[in-house]
mmCIF file of C-alpha atoms in Angstrom:
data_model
loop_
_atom_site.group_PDB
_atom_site.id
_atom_site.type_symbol
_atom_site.label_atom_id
_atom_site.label_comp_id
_atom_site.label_asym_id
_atom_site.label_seq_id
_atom_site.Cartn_x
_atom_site.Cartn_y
_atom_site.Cartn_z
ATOM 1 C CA UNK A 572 85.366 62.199 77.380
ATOM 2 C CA UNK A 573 84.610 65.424 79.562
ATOM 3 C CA UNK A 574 81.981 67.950 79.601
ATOM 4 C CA UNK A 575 83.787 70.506 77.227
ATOM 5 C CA UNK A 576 84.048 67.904 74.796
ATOM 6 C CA UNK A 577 80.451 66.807 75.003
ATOM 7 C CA UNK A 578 79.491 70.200 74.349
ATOM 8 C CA UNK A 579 81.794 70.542 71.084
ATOM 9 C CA UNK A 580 80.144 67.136 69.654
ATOM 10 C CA UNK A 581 76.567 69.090 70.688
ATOM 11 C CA UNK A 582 78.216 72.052 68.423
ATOM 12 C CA UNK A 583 78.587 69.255 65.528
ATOM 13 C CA UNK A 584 75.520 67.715 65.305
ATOM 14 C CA UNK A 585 74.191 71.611 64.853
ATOM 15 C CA UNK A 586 70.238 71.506 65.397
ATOM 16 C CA UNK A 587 69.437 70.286 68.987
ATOM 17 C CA UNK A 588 65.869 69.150 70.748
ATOM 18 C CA UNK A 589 65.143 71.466 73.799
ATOM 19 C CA UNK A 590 62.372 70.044 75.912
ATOM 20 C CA UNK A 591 60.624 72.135 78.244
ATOM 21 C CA UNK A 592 57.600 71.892 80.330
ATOM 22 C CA UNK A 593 54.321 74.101 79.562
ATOM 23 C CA UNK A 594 52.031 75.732 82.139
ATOM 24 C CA UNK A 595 50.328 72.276 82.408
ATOM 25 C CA UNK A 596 53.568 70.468 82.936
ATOM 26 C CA UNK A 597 52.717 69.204 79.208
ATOM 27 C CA UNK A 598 56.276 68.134 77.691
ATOM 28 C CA UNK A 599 56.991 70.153 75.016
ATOM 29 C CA UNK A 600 60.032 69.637 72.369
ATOM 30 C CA UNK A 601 61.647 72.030 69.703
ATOM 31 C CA UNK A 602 64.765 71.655 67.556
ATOM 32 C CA UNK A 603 67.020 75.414 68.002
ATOM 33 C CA UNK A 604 69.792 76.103 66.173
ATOM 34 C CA UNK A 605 69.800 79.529 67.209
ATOM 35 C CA UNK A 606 72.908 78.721 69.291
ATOM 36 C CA UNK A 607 76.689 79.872 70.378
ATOM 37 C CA UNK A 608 79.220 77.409 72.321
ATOM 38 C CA UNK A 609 81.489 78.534 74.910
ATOM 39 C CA UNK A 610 83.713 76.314 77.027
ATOM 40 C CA UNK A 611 81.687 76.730 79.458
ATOM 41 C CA UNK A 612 78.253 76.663 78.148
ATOM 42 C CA UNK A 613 75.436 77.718 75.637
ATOM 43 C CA UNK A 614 73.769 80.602 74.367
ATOM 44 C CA UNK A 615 70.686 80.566 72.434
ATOM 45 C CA UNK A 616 68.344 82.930 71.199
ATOM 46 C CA UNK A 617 64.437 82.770 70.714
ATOM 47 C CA UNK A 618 61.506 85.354 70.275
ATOM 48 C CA UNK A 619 59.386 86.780 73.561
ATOM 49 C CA UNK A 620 56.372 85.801 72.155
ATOM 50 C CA UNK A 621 57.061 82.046 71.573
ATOM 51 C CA UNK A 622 55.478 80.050 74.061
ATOM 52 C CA UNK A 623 58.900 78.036 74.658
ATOM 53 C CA UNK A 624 60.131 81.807 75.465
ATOM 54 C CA UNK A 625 57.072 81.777 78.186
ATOM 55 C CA UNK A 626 58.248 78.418 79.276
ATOM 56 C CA UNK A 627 61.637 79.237 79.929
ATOM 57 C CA UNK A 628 60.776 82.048 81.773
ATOM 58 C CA UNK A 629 58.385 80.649 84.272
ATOM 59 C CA UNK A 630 60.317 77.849 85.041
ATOM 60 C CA UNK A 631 63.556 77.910 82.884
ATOM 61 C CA UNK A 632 64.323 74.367 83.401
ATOM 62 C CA UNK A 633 65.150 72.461 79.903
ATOM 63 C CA UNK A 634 66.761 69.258 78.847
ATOM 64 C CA UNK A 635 68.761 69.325 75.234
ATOM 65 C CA UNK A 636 69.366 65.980 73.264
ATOM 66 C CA UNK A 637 71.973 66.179 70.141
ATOM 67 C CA UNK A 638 72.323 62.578 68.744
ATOM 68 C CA UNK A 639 75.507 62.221 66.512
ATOM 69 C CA UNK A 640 76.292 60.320 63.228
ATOM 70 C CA UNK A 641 78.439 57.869 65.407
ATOM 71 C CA UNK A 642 75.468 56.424 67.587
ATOM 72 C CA UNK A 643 76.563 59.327 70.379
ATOM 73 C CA UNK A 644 73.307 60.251 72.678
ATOM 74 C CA UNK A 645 74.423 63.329 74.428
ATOM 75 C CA UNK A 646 71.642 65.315 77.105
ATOM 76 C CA UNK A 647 71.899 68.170 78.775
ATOM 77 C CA UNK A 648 69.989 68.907 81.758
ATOM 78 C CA UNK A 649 70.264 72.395 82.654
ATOM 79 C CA UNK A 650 68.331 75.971 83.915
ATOM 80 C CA UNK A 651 68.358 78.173 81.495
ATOM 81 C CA UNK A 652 68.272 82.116 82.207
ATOM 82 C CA UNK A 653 67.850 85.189 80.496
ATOM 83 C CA UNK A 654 71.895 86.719 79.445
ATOM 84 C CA UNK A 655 71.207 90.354 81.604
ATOM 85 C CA UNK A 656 69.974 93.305 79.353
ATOM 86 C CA UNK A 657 73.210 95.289 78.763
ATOM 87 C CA UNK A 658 74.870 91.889 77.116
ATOM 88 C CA UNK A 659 71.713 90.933 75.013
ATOM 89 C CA UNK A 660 72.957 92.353 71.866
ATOM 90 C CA UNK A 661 76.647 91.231 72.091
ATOM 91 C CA UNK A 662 74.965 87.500 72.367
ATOM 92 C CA UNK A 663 72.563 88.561 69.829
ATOM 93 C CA UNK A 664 75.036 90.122 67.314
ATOM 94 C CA UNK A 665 77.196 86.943 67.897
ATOM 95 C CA UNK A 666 74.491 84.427 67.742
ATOM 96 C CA UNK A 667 73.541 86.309 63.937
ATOM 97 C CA UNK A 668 76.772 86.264 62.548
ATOM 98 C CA UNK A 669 77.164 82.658 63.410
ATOM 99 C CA UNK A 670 73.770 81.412 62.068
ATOM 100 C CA UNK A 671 73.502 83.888 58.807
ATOM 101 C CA UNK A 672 69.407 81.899 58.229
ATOM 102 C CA UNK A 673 68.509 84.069 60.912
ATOM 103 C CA UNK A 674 69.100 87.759 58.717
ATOM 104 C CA UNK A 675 66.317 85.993 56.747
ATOM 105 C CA UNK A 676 63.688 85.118 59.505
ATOM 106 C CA UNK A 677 64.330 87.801 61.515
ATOM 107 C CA UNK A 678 65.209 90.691 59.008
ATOM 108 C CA UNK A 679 66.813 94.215 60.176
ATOM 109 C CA UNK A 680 65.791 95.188 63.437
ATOM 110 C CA UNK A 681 62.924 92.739 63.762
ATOM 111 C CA UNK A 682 65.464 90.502 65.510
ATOM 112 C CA UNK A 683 65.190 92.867 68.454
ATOM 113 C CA UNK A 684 61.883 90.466 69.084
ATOM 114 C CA UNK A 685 64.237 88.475 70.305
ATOM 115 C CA UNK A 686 65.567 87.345 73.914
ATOM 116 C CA UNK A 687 69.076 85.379 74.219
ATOM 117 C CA UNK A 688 69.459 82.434 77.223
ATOM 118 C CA UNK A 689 72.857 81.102 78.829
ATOM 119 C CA UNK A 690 73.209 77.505 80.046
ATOM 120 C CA UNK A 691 76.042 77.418 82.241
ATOM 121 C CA UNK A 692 75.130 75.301 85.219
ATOM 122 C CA UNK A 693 74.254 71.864 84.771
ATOM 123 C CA UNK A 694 74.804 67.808 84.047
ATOM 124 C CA UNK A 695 75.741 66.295 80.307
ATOM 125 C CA UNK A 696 75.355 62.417 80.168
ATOM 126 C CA UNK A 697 76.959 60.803 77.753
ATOM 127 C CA UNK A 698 75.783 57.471 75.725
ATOM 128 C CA UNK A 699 77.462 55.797 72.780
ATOM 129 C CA UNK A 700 75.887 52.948 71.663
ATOM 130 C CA UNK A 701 78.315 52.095 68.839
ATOM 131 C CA UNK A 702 80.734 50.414 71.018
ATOM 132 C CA UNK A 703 80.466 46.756 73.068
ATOM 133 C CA UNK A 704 80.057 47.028 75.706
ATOM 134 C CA UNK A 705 78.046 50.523 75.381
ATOM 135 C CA UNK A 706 79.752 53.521 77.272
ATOM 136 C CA UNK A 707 77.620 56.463 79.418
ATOM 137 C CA UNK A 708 79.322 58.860 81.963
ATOM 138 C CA UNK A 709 77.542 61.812 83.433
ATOM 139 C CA UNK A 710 79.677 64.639 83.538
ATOM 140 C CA UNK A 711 78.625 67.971 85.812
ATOM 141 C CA UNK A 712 79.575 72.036 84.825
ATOM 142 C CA UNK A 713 79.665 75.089 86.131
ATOM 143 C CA UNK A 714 77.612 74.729 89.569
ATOM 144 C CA UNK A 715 75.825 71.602 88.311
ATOM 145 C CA UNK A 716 75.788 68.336 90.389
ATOM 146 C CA UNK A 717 75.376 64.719 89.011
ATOM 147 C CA UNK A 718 72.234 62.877 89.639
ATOM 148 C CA UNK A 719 73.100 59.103 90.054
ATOM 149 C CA UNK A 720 70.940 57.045 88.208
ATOM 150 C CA UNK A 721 70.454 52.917 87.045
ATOM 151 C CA UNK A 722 70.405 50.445 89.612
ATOM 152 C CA UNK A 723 73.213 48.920 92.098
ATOM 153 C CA UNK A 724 73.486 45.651 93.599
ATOM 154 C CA UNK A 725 73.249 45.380 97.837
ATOM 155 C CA UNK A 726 74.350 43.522 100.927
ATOM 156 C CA UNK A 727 71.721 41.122 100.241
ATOM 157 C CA UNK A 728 72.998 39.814 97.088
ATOM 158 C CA UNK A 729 73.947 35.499 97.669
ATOM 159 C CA UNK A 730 76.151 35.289 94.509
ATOM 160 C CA UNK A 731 74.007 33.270 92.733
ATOM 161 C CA UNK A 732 74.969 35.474 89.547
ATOM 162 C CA UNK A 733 71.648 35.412 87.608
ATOM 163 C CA UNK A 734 71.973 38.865 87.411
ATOM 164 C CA UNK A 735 75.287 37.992 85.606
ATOM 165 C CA UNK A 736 73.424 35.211 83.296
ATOM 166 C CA UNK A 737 70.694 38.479 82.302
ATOM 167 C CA UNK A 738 72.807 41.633 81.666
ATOM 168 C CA UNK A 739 72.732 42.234 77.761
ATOM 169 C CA UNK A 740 75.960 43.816 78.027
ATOM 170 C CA UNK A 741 77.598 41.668 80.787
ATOM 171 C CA UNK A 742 78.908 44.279 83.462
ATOM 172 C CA UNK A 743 77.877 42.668 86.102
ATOM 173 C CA UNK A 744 81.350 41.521 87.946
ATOM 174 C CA UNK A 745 80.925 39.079 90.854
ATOM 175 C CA UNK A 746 81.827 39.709 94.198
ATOM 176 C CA UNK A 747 80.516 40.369 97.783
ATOM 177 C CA UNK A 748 78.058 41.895 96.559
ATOM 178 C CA UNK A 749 78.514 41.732 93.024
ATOM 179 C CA UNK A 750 79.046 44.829 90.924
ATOM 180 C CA UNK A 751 77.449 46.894 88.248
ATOM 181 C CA UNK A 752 80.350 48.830 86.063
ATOM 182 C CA UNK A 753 77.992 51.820 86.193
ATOM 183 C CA UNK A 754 79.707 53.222 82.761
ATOM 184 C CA UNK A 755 78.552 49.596 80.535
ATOM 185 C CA UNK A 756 75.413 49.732 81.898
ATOM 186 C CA UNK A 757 72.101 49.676 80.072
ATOM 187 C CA UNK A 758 70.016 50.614 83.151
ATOM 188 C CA UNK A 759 67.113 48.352 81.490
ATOM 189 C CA UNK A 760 66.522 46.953 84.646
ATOM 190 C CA UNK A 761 67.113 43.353 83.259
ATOM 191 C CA UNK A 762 68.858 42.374 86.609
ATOM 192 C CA UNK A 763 66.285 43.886 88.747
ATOM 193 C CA UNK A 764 63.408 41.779 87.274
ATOM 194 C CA UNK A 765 65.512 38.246 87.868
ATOM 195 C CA UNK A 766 67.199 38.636 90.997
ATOM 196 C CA UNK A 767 65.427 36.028 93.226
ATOM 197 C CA UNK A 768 66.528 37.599 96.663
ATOM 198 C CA UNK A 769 65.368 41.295 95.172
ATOM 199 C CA UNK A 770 69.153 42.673 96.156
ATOM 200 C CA UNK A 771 69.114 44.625 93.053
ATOM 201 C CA UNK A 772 67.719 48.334 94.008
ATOM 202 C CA UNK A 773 67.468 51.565 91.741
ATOM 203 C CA UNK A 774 70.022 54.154 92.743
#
């Protein structure tokens, strides 16, 4: 699994949850289909007037969650920008073709409403739950960076392994300190509630 394969499996599953925040820093969530894949990243197309238009703008930072037919959780966190004004109709035109619904939403030139974003910087996790044990990776693109998450065991652990005894998914190896396998893991914190010596700490 790599991040240009993640993305094809997003193309796949076709209609994809963008969440944004509003001016409040209410979550918001909408499903787009309005979208074209590149190797490297996403295009997608919206109307100015929308408030998720407004909320891209302001702040531009979205998450995207595609969930396939094969228990696949796949999220994209990502900054999403305006494509500059001389390429907006060559994404546009693109973006049309690809999705023919549009012609009938957006009829003629009434599509020039519209505003086209590019994704290209960013992380992808990856979580399939239709395997034992599970599977996640995080994957980074363009000028993204992976943000570690879960929980990791310290110095402090005594090798009592009741961490072990707790994991739903048992990958928890033991060792000096034991050790989470980071890509089995549930990160449901399971370990962190029993350990009696608290060596368990969020990463």
């Amino acid at each position: 699994m790599d991040a240009k394969t993640c993305l094809q499996k997003l193309q796949y599953v076709g209609v994809l949850a963008f969440a944004t925040a509003d001016a409040d820093g209410s979550p918001q969530v909408r499903n787009i289909s309005a979208i074209h894949y590149e190797p490297d990243g996403i295009y997608f197309f919206t109307a100015r007037g929308k408030d998720f238009c407004r909320d891209l703008l302001a702040d531009g930072r979205v998450q995207i969650l595609g969930y396939t037919k094969y228990k696949e959780m796949i999220r994209m966190s990502a900054k999403a920008i305006p494509v500059p004004k001389n390429e907006q109709k060559h994404w546009l035109d693109i973006i049309f073709k690809e999705q023919p619904y549009l012609a009938n939403v957006y009829p003629g030139d009434t599509r020039d409403i519209g505003i086209v974003f590019v994704i290209k910087d960013g992380q992808i996790e990856y979580f399939n739950l239709n395997v034992h044990p599970i599977f996640r990776e995080s994957y980074a693109f363009g000028g993204g960076r992976i943000i570690k998450k879960g929980y990791q065991i310290t110095e402090n652990c005594i090798g009592c392994g009741t961490c072990m005894k707790h994991c739903p998914q048992s990958c928890i190896e033991p060792g000096q300190p034991f050790k989470i396998k980071q890509e089995n893991c549930l990160r449901c914190g399971s370990c962190f509630e029993h350990c009696p010596v608290l060596a368990v700490s969020r990463r």
